[in-house]
Short mmCIF file of C-alpha atoms and ligand atoms in Angstrom, two decimals:
data_model
loop_
_atom_site.label_atom_id
_atom_site.label_comp_id
_atom_site.label_asym_id
_atom_site.label_seq_id
_atom_site.Cartn_x
_atom_site.Cartn_y
_atom_site.Cartn_z
CA UNK L 1 -52.78 1.09 2.04
CA UNK L 2 -51.10 2.59 4.70
CA UNK L 3 -48.07 0.71 6.27
CA UNK L 4 -45.96 1.18 9.41
CA UNK L 5 -42.09 0.59 8.75
CA UNK L 6 -39.41 1.34 10.81
CA UNK L 7 -35.90 2.71 9.97
CA UNK L 8 -33.52 1.32 12.90
CA UNK L 9 -30.82 3.31 13.15
CA UNK L 10 -31.28 6.87 12.45
CA UNK L 11 -27.47 7.72 10.83
CA UNK L 12 -26.67 8.95 6.94
CA UNK L 13 -28.43 6.53 5.30
CA UNK L 14 -31.12 5.39 7.32
CA UNK L 15 -32.52 9.41 7.80
CA UNK L 16 -31.60 9.56 4.24
CA UNK L 17 -33.75 6.42 2.91
CA UNK L 18 -36.53 8.05 5.50
CA UNK L 19 -36.70 10.67 3.00
CA UNK L 20 -36.73 9.03 0.12
CA UNK L 21 -39.67 6.42 1.62
CA UNK L 22 -41.59 9.93 2.71
CA UNK L 23 -41.02 10.94 -1.00
CA UNK L 24 -43.26 7.93 -2.64
CA UNK L 25 -45.20 7.57 0.77
CA UNK L 26 -46.28 10.76 2.84
CA UNK L 27 -49.10 8.85 3.74
CA UNK L 28 -46.70 5.63 5.15
CA UNK L 29 -45.81 5.75 8.98
CA UNK L 30 -42.26 6.30 9.89
CA UNK L 31 -40.71 4.74 13.21
CA UNK L 32 -37.56 5.13 14.27
CA UNK L 33 -34.63 3.86 16.78
CA UNK L 34 -31.63 5.63 17.37
CA UNK L 35 -29.97 4.96 20.94
CA UNK L 36 -29.02 8.90 21.50
CA UNK L 37 -30.78 11.37 20.99
CA UNK L 38 -29.47 13.76 18.76
CA UNK L 39 -30.39 11.89 15.80
CA UNK L 40 -34.18 11.59 17.03
CA UNK L 41 -34.04 15.11 17.82
CA UNK L 42 -33.35 16.28 14.34
CA UNK L 43 -35.47 13.13 11.89
CA UNK L 44 -38.48 13.78 14.79
CA UNK L 45 -37.58 17.94 13.68
CA UNK L 46 -37.23 17.17 10.01
CA UNK L 47 -40.73 15.14 9.45
CA UNK L 48 -38.08 12.17 8.13
CA UNK L 49 -40.48 9.90 11.04
CA UNK L 50 -43.17 10.40 12.63
CA UNK L 51 -42.38 8.52 16.13
CA UNK L 52 -38.93 7.48 17.64
CA UNK L 53 -37.64 5.43 20.25
CA UNK L 54 -34.48 4.45 22.18
CA UNK L 55 -35.81 1.15 23.12
CA UNK L 56 -35.41 -1.58 20.11
CA UNK L 57 -37.51 -3.77 20.79
CA UNK L 58 -40.76 -2.07 21.49
CA UNK L 59 -41.46 -0.84 17.53
CA UNK L 60 -40.90 -4.05 15.59
CA UNK L 61 -44.10 -5.83 17.44
CA UNK L 62 -45.61 -2.25 15.62
CA UNK L 63 -43.79 -3.11 12.07
CA UNK L 64 -44.64 -4.26 8.33
CA UNK L 65 -41.21 -3.67 6.75
CA UNK L 66 -37.60 -3.22 8.98
CA UNK L 67 -35.55 -1.81 7.87
CA UNK L 68 -31.71 -2.18 10.03
CA UNK L 69 -29.37 0.69 8.80
CA UNK L 70 -26.51 0.14 11.37
CA UNK L 71 -23.48 -0.76 11.51
CA UNK L 72 -22.82 -4.56 9.95
CA UNK L 73 -22.09 -6.30 13.81
CA UNK L 74 -25.46 -3.98 15.41
CA UNK L 75 -27.19 -5.86 12.32
CA UNK L 76 -26.67 -9.45 13.55
CA UNK L 77 -26.84 -8.42 16.41
CA UNK L 78 -29.84 -7.14 16.18
CA UNK L 79 -31.77 -9.66 13.92
CA UNK L 80 -30.92 -12.29 16.26
CA UNK L 81 -33.61 -10.20 18.76
CA UNK L 82 -35.82 -9.66 16.59
CA UNK L 83 -35.55 -13.28 16.50
CA UNK L 84 -36.77 -13.54 20.20
CA UNK L 85 -39.88 -10.95 19.35
CA UNK L 86 -43.47 -11.48 18.61
CA UNK L 87 -43.60 -9.24 16.00
CA UNK L 88 -46.98 -9.84 12.26
CA UNK L 89 -47.33 -11.94 10.45
CA UNK L 90 -45.78 -12.14 7.33
CA UNK L 91 -43.05 -8.59 8.64
CA UNK L 92 -40.12 -7.92 5.79
CA UNK L 93 -37.09 -7.45 7.37
CA UNK L 94 -33.68 -6.13 5.15
CA UNK L 95 -30.65 -3.91 5.82
CA UNK L 96 -28.24 -1.99 4.46
CA UNK L 97 -25.11 -3.05 5.38
CA UNK L 98 -21.81 -2.66 3.20
CA UNK L 99 -20.78 -6.74 3.67
CA UNK L 100 -23.79 -8.87 2.53
CA UNK L 101 -22.84 -13.34 3.30
CA UNK L 102 -22.44 -12.41 7.45
CA UNK L 103 -25.85 -10.78 7.64
CA UNK L 104 -28.11 -12.44 5.59
CA UNK L 105 -26.85 -16.02 7.65
CA UNK L 106 -27.74 -14.21 9.93
CA UNK L 107 -30.92 -13.87 9.23
CA UNK L 108 -31.35 -16.97 7.92
CA UNK L 109 -30.21 -19.49 11.09
CA UNK L 110 -33.07 -16.82 13.53
CA UNK L 111 -36.06 -16.22 11.61
CA UNK L 112 -35.92 -20.08 9.70
CA UNK L 113 -39.18 -21.14 10.45
CA UNK L 114 -40.74 -18.03 11.56
CA UNK L 115 -43.38 -16.57 8.89
CA UNK L 116 -40.55 -13.49 8.12
CA UNK L 117 -39.46 -12.53 5.67
CA UNK L 118 -36.06 -10.99 4.81
CA UNK L 119 -34.12 -9.56 1.68
CA UNK L 120 -30.18 -8.08 2.48
CA UNK L 121 -30.02 -4.49 0.85
CA UNK L 122 -27.43 -2.78 -0.22
CA UNK L 123 -27.40 1.19 -1.03
CA UNK L 124 -24.27 1.55 -3.33
CA UNK L 125 -24.18 5.59 -2.56
CA UNK L 126 -22.67 7.27 1.51
CA UNK L 127 -20.20 9.40 2.46
CA UNK L 128 -17.74 10.20 4.63
CA UNK L 129 -20.46 11.94 7.10
CA UNK L 130 -22.52 10.58 10.13
CA UNK L 131 -25.94 11.20 11.53
CA UNK L 132 -29.06 12.06 10.72
CA UNK L 133 -28.00 15.21 10.09
CA UNK L 134 -26.68 14.72 6.27
CA UNK L 135 -29.86 13.09 5.61
CA UNK L 136 -30.29 13.87 1.77
CA UNK L 137 -33.12 12.88 -0.13
CA UNK L 138 -31.29 13.01 -3.53
CA UNK L 139 -28.23 10.28 -1.99
CA UNK L 140 -28.77 7.33 -3.33
CA UNK L 141 -29.92 8.78 -6.67
CA UNK L 142 -28.14 7.20 -10.16
CA UNK L 143 -26.82 4.83 -7.15
CA UNK L 144 -26.98 0.85 -7.55
CA UNK L 145 -28.97 -0.25 -4.48
CA UNK L 146 -28.67 -3.82 -4.31
CA UNK L 147 -31.10 -6.89 -2.92
CA UNK L 148 -29.53 -10.33 -2.13
CA UNK L 149 -31.80 -13.06 -2.10
CA UNK L 150 -32.38 -15.91 0.00
CA UNK L 151 -34.25 -18.30 1.44
CA UNK L 152 -35.95 -16.37 3.65
CA UNK L 153 -37.05 -14.68 0.12
CA UNK L 154 -40.55 -14.80 -1.48
CA UNK L 155 -41.39 -14.01 -4.28
CA UNK L 156 -43.25 -10.94 -3.34
CA UNK L 157 -40.66 -9.36 -0.93
CA UNK L 158 -38.35 -7.24 -3.60
CA UNK L 159 -41.59 -5.87 -5.37
CA UNK L 160 -42.55 -5.16 -2.29
CA UNK L 161 -39.08 -3.35 -1.06
CA UNK L 162 -38.20 -1.69 -4.70
CA UNK L 163 -41.97 -0.29 -4.02
CA UNK L 164 -41.78 0.92 -1.25
CA UNK L 165 -37.99 2.70 -2.02
CA UNK L 166 -39.12 4.02 -5.18
CA UNK L 167 -39.00 7.43 -4.27
CA UNK L 168 -34.83 7.54 -3.69
CA UNK L 169 -34.49 7.04 -7.55
CA UNK L 170 -32.06 4.01 -7.21
CA UNK L 171 -30.98 1.43 -9.59
CA UNK L 172 -31.98 -2.01 -8.13
CA UNK L 173 -29.76 -4.91 -8.13
CA UNK L 174 -30.15 -8.10 -7.11
CA UNK L 175 -27.40 -10.63 -6.99
CA UNK L 176 -25.92 -13.37 -4.46
CA UNK L 177 -24.51 -12.34 -1.22
CA UNK L 178 -21.63 -14.61 -1.63
CA UNK L 179 -21.57 -12.88 -4.66
CA UNK L 180 -21.66 -9.30 -3.62
CA UNK L 181 -18.38 -9.49 -1.08
CA UNK L 182 -16.06 -11.05 -3.75
CA UNK L 183 -17.12 -7.81 -5.98
CA UNK L 184 -16.58 -5.27 -3.65
CA UNK L 185 -13.99 -7.04 -1.95
CA UNK L 186 -12.00 -6.10 -5.04
CA UNK L 187 -13.64 -2.90 -5.37
CA UNK L 188 -14.21 -0.82 -2.43
CA UNK L 189 -12.72 -3.08 0.13
CA UNK L 190 -9.40 -3.58 -1.66
CA UNK L 191 -8.97 -0.02 -2.45
CA UNK L 192 -9.41 1.40 1.32
CA UNK L 193 -7.41 -1.02 2.42
CA UNK L 194 -4.16 0.56 -0.15
CA UNK L 195 -5.31 4.19 0.47
CA UNK L 196 -4.90 3.94 4.04
CA UNK L 197 -1.58 1.72 3.32
CA UNK L 198 0.31 4.16 1.49
CA UNK L 199 -0.85 7.22 3.15
CA UNK L 200 0.35 5.95 6.06
CA UNK L 201 2.95 4.82 3.90
CA UNK L 202 3.70 8.58 2.60
CA UNK L 203 3.47 9.89 6.21
CA UNK L 204 6.35 8.34 7.88
CA UNK L 205 8.25 8.43 5.04
CA UNK L 206 7.74 12.48 5.16
CA UNK L 207 9.28 12.30 8.51
CA UNK L 208 12.71 11.75 6.88
CA UNK L 209 11.90 13.55 3.68
CA UNK L 210 9.87 16.98 4.77
CA UNK L 211 9.19 17.51 1.24
CA UNK L 212 6.98 13.99 0.50
CA UNK L 213 4.52 16.23 1.73
CA UNK L 214 5.00 19.19 -0.12
CA UNK L 215 4.58 17.35 -3.47
CA UNK L 216 2.08 14.73 -3.33
CA UNK L 217 -0.53 16.38 -6.00
CA UNK L 218 -3.39 15.19 -8.15
CA UNK L 219 -2.42 11.71 -8.40
CA UNK L 220 -1.60 11.47 -5.04
CA UNK L 221 -4.99 13.04 -4.26
CA UNK L 222 -7.12 10.45 -5.82
CA UNK L 223 -4.86 7.50 -4.68
CA UNK L 224 -5.61 8.40 -1.58
CA UNK L 225 -9.69 10.27 -0.86
CA UNK L 226 -10.93 7.26 0.70
CA UNK L 227 -8.39 7.03 2.95
CA UNK L 228 -10.75 9.31 5.38
CA UNK L 229 -13.74 7.81 5.14
CA UNK L 230 -14.35 6.53 9.31
CA UNK L 231 -12.24 4.06 10.91
CA UNK L 232 -15.36 2.31 12.56
CA UNK L 233 -17.64 1.32 9.10
CA UNK L 234 -13.95 -0.10 7.66
CA UNK L 235 -13.26 -2.24 10.54
CA UNK L 236 -16.74 -3.91 10.57
CA UNK L 237 -16.51 -4.14 6.80
CA UNK L 238 -12.83 -6.32 6.77
CA UNK L 239 -13.47 -8.12 9.80
CA UNK L 240 -17.11 -9.81 8.03
CA UNK L 241 -15.35 -10.22 5.10
CA UNK L 242 -11.74 -11.53 5.64
CA UNK L 243 -11.17 -15.01 4.01
CA UNK L 244 -12.29 -12.83 0.33
CA UNK L 245 -10.06 -9.36 1.87
CA UNK L 246 -6.72 -11.66 2.93
CA UNK L 247 -7.41 -13.76 0.04
CA UNK L 248 -7.23 -9.89 -2.27
CA UNK L 249 -4.40 -9.11 0.03
CA UNK L 250 -1.97 -11.77 -0.64
CA UNK L 251 -3.24 -11.71 -4.90
CA UNK L 252 -1.57 -7.94 -4.66
CA UNK L 253 1.67 -9.20 -2.62
CA UNK L 254 2.38 -11.26 -5.83
CA UNK L 255 1.61 -8.15 -8.50
CA UNK L 256 3.90 -5.88 -5.78
CA UNK L 257 6.39 -8.60 -6.75
CA UNK L 258 6.68 -9.59 -10.06
CA UNK L 259 6.25 -5.27 -11.11
CA UNK L 260 9.30 -5.50 -8.33
CA UNK L 261 11.05 -8.20 -10.35
CA UNK L 262 11.02 -6.77 -13.43
CA UNK L 263 12.10 -3.32 -12.08
CA UNK L 264 14.93 -5.21 -10.72
CA UNK L 265 16.03 -7.29 -13.43
CA UNK L 266 15.56 -4.16 -16.08
CA UNK L 267 13.17 -6.12 -17.76
CA UNK L 268 11.72 -2.93 -19.68
CA UNK L 269 9.05 -4.86 -22.21
CA UNK L 270 7.30 -5.55 -19.20
CA UNK L 271 7.20 -2.94 -17.11
CA UNK L 272 5.68 -0.96 -20.45
CA UNK L 273 3.10 -3.81 -20.39
CA UNK L 274 2.21 -3.57 -17.02
CA UNK L 275 1.37 0.11 -17.17
CA UNK L 276 0.06 -0.25 -21.05
CA UNK L 277 -2.05 -3.19 -19.31
CA UNK L 278 -4.20 -1.21 -16.96
CA UNK L 279 -4.32 2.45 -19.10
CA UNK L 280 -5.93 -0.10 -21.59
CA UNK L 281 -8.29 -2.01 -18.80
CA UNK L 282 -9.20 1.20 -16.80
CA UNK L 283 -10.43 3.05 -20.48
CA UNK L 284 -12.39 -0.23 -21.04
CA UNK L 285 -14.18 -0.17 -18.35
CA UNK L 286 -15.12 3.14 -17.99
CA UNK L 287 -15.71 3.85 -15.01
CA UNK L 288 -17.12 7.37 -15.55
CA UNK L 289 -19.60 7.65 -17.73
CA UNK L 290 -21.79 4.82 -14.64
CA UNK L 291 -22.69 5.24 -11.37
CA UNK L 292 -21.46 3.32 -8.53
CA UNK L 293 -19.18 3.01 -5.37
CA UNK L 294 -18.04 6.73 -5.03
CA UNK L 295 -17.84 7.00 -8.66
CA UNK L 296 -18.03 10.55 -9.55
CA UNK L 297 -18.14 12.44 -12.71
CA UNK L 298 -15.74 14.93 -13.18
CA UNK L 299 -14.82 17.45 -15.96
CA UNK L 300 -11.62 19.22 -15.57
CA UNK L 301 -12.13 23.09 -17.32
CA UNK L 302 -8.53 23.95 -18.40
CA UNK L 303 -9.12 27.76 -17.67
CA UNK L 304 -7.13 30.71 -18.09
CA UNK L 305 -5.49 32.95 -14.57
CA UNK L 306 -7.74 35.14 -14.77
CA UNK L 307 -10.30 37.59 -12.78
CA UNK L 308 -13.67 35.82 -12.96
CA UNK L 309 -13.20 33.02 -15.15
CA UNK L 310 -14.64 31.05 -12.43
CA UNK L 311 -17.96 32.98 -12.04
CA UNK L 312 -17.97 32.83 -15.81
CA UNK L 313 -18.26 29.17 -15.75
CA UNK L 314 -20.40 28.48 -12.30
CA UNK L 315 -22.66 31.11 -13.96
CA UNK L 316 -23.14 28.67 -17.33
CA UNK L 317 -23.73 26.05 -15.42
CA UNK L 318 -26.59 27.48 -13.29
CA UNK L 319 -29.35 25.19 -12.60
CA UNK L 320 -27.67 22.13 -12.73
CA UNK L 321 -26.49 21.10 -9.52
CA UNK L 322 -22.78 20.14 -8.12
CA UNK L 323 -21.45 18.00 -6.42
CA UNK L 324 -18.46 19.62 -5.56
CA UNK L 325 -15.47 22.32 -7.03
CA UNK L 326 -12.58 21.91 -7.00
CA UNK L 327 -9.78 24.29 -7.83
CA UNK L 328 -6.27 22.36 -8.28
CA UNK L 329 -3.75 24.88 -8.23
CA UNK L 330 -0.74 23.19 -6.94
CA UNK L 331 1.70 21.24 -8.73
CA UNK L 332 0.55 19.95 -11.84
CA UNK L 333 2.47 17.64 -13.87
CA UNK L 334 -0.68 14.75 -13.88
CA UNK L 335 -3.55 17.22 -12.71
CA UNK L 336 -6.30 17.92 -16.80
CA UNK L 337 -7.26 21.40 -16.38
CA UNK L 338 -7.49 23.60 -13.66
CA UNK L 339 -10.84 23.69 -12.37
CA UNK L 340 -12.28 20.35 -11.58
CA UNK L 341 -16.42 20.27 -11.06
CA UNK L 342 -17.90 17.04 -9.49
CA UNK L 343 -21.15 16.38 -10.64
CA UNK L 344 -24.34 13.26 -9.58
CA UNK L 345 -25.04 11.80 -13.08
CA UNK L 346 -23.89 11.39 -16.69
CA UNK L 347 -26.42 13.47 -17.57
CA UNK L 348 -25.34 16.51 -16.08
CA UNK L 349 -21.74 16.46 -16.80
CA UNK L 350 -22.80 16.02 -20.51
CA UNK L 351 -24.49 19.78 -20.45
CA UNK L 352 -21.55 20.46 -18.67
CA UNK L 353 -19.57 19.93 -20.77
CA UNK L 354 -21.64 21.02 -23.74
CA UNK L 355 -22.66 24.56 -22.88
CA UNK L 356 -18.60 25.35 -21.45
CA UNK L 357 -17.48 24.16 -25.14
CA UNK L 358 -20.18 26.36 -26.82
CA UNK L 359 -19.87 29.14 -24.69
CA UNK L 360 -15.76 29.56 -24.26
CA UNK L 361 -12.64 28.47 -25.51
CA UNK L 362 -11.44 26.62 -23.09
CA UNK L 363 -9.88 22.94 -23.27
CA UNK L 364 -12.88 20.58 -21.16
CA UNK L 365 -11.74 17.38 -20.22
CA UNK L 366 -13.72 14.08 -19.03
CA UNK L 367 -11.64 11.99 -17.48
P1 LIG H 1 -24.29 6.53 10.05
O1 LIG H 1 -22.65 6.44 11.05
O2 LIG H 1 -24.58 7.37 10.44
O3 LIG H 1 -25.31 5.72 11.42
C1 LIG H 1 -25.10 4.17 12.69
C2 LIG H 1 -26.33 3.94 12.98
O4 LIG H 1 -25.99 3.15 14.02
C3 LIG H 1 -26.72 5.65 13.45
O5 LIG H 1 -27.98 5.97 13.97
C4 LIG H 1 -25.50 4.97 15.38
O6 LIG H 1 -27.18 5.42 16.44
C5 LIG H 1 -26.46 3.36 14.62
N1 LIG H 1 -25.13 2.42 16.18
C6 LIG H 1 -23.75 2.64 16.13
N2 LIG H 1 -23.46 1.84 17.04
C7 LIG H 1 -24.44 0.97 17.74
C8 LIG H 1 -24.75 0.15 18.76
N3 LIG H 1 -24.14 -0.50 18.77
N4 LIG H 1 -25.83 -0.44 18.88
C9 LIG H 1 -27.46 0.36 18.56
N5 LIG H 1 -27.35 1.78 17.62
C10 LIG H 1 -25.65 1.65 17.15
O7 LIG H 1 -23.60 5.35 9.17
P2 LIG H 1 -24.34 4.97 7.91
O8 LIG H 1 -23.46 4.90 7.07
O9 LIG H 1 -25.47 5.38 7.93
O10 LIG H 1 -23.94 3.50 7.65
C11 LIG H 1 -25.64 2.58 8.29
C12 LIG H 1 -24.82 1.30 7.79
O11 LIG H 1 -25.02 1.72 6.04
C13 LIG H 1 -23.84 0.25 7.73
O12 LIG H 1 -24.42 -0.93 7.97
C14 LIG H 1 -23.26 0.86 6.95
O13 LIG H 1 -21.66 0.00 6.61
C15 LIG H 1 -24.20 1.03 5.56
N6 LIG H 1 -23.53 1.45 4.58
C16 LIG H 1 -22.86 3.40 4.66
C17 LIG H 1 -22.37 3.82 3.33
C18 LIG H 1 -22.10 4.83 3.71
O14 LIG H 1 -21.03 5.43 2.56
N7 LIG H 1 -22.24 5.29 4.64
C19 LIG H 1 -22.89 3.14 2.32
C20 LIG H 1 -23.80 1.73 1.89
C21 LIG H 1 -23.71 1.64 3.10
#
């Protein structure tokens, strides 16, 4: 049976979802809202959507399923607007916001007593790119796609969403909205604060200690990569998950004080334990063996400084899709090997490790 799907916000997430929906359901009609013209035009030209509007309310009554793929604040505003419109009986509404409680609460408040089904959604994949021009049908492959059921989520809601989004090739999982916000505050939101704070501290320090900028190497780069994220998205994430994030900040201040005190006291045992515990905990977490927030699958190849060495490795990897390739040629103190290749999933990573190990005598490390 054909359905009409309405995607509001043809940015990176909305346009990539449209492509994923089209992949498995070419017969569905996809309507798109975007306030600015360029993303509307790109989405139409590239066949991501069938019709476009800049008037959000106009398409809403036509839709069987509405997905709001907008900044959190705007998602809440559109939920309020949807509640005042004459929507289809039993319409299914979802969203893609990176925090869930504020959105789910707004839905419960506004849709109570109406013939509306709602489930919060958070596809845990993305990048710093924005707009329909960056859309990628494979963006969500193997990534977690979180649903946060609520009182508006009937038993058929999740099945219908999973069926709609089957072409994303994501891994669906259901958790409570408040728990989602707690977990992501620790492993996503707070790390962004730390990365930006560290970046700012270093930039200021480098004004007086010019070499700081030049000596910053692999460890510093890994710690601060996410400081390049889009400021607007992160401002709204922090403001929609305030209490939980403040609690993480306070907890961390305590940890800094503790290690600071141990250094003052010259407590060698405590300092050693601090590093050792973290090392063991990170190894146990196996974060490189699965997808998740911003995770990638990295391979480090210790290559000699010889002509064509990189071409030789790329030739071995012909046919495998690479996410990124980086030549670490600066300070190598804490960098594994010199060639860093990132893959989309664990299978590609393992295949690459095998083929490089079998065909060369270079040391290959998976961190
Ligand atoms: P984007 O900047 O690519 O797209 C945002 C969309 O919202 C655009 O269509 C833009 O026109 C529209 N928009 C912004 N402000 C608006 C306003 N005031 N009124 C009307 N439309 C407005 O961003 P994105 O990465 O696609 O993010 C969309 C949602 O997905 C956000 O809630 C974000 O938290 C969430 N998300 C992002 C990522 C990521 O890594 N990018 C990952 C998971 C979830």
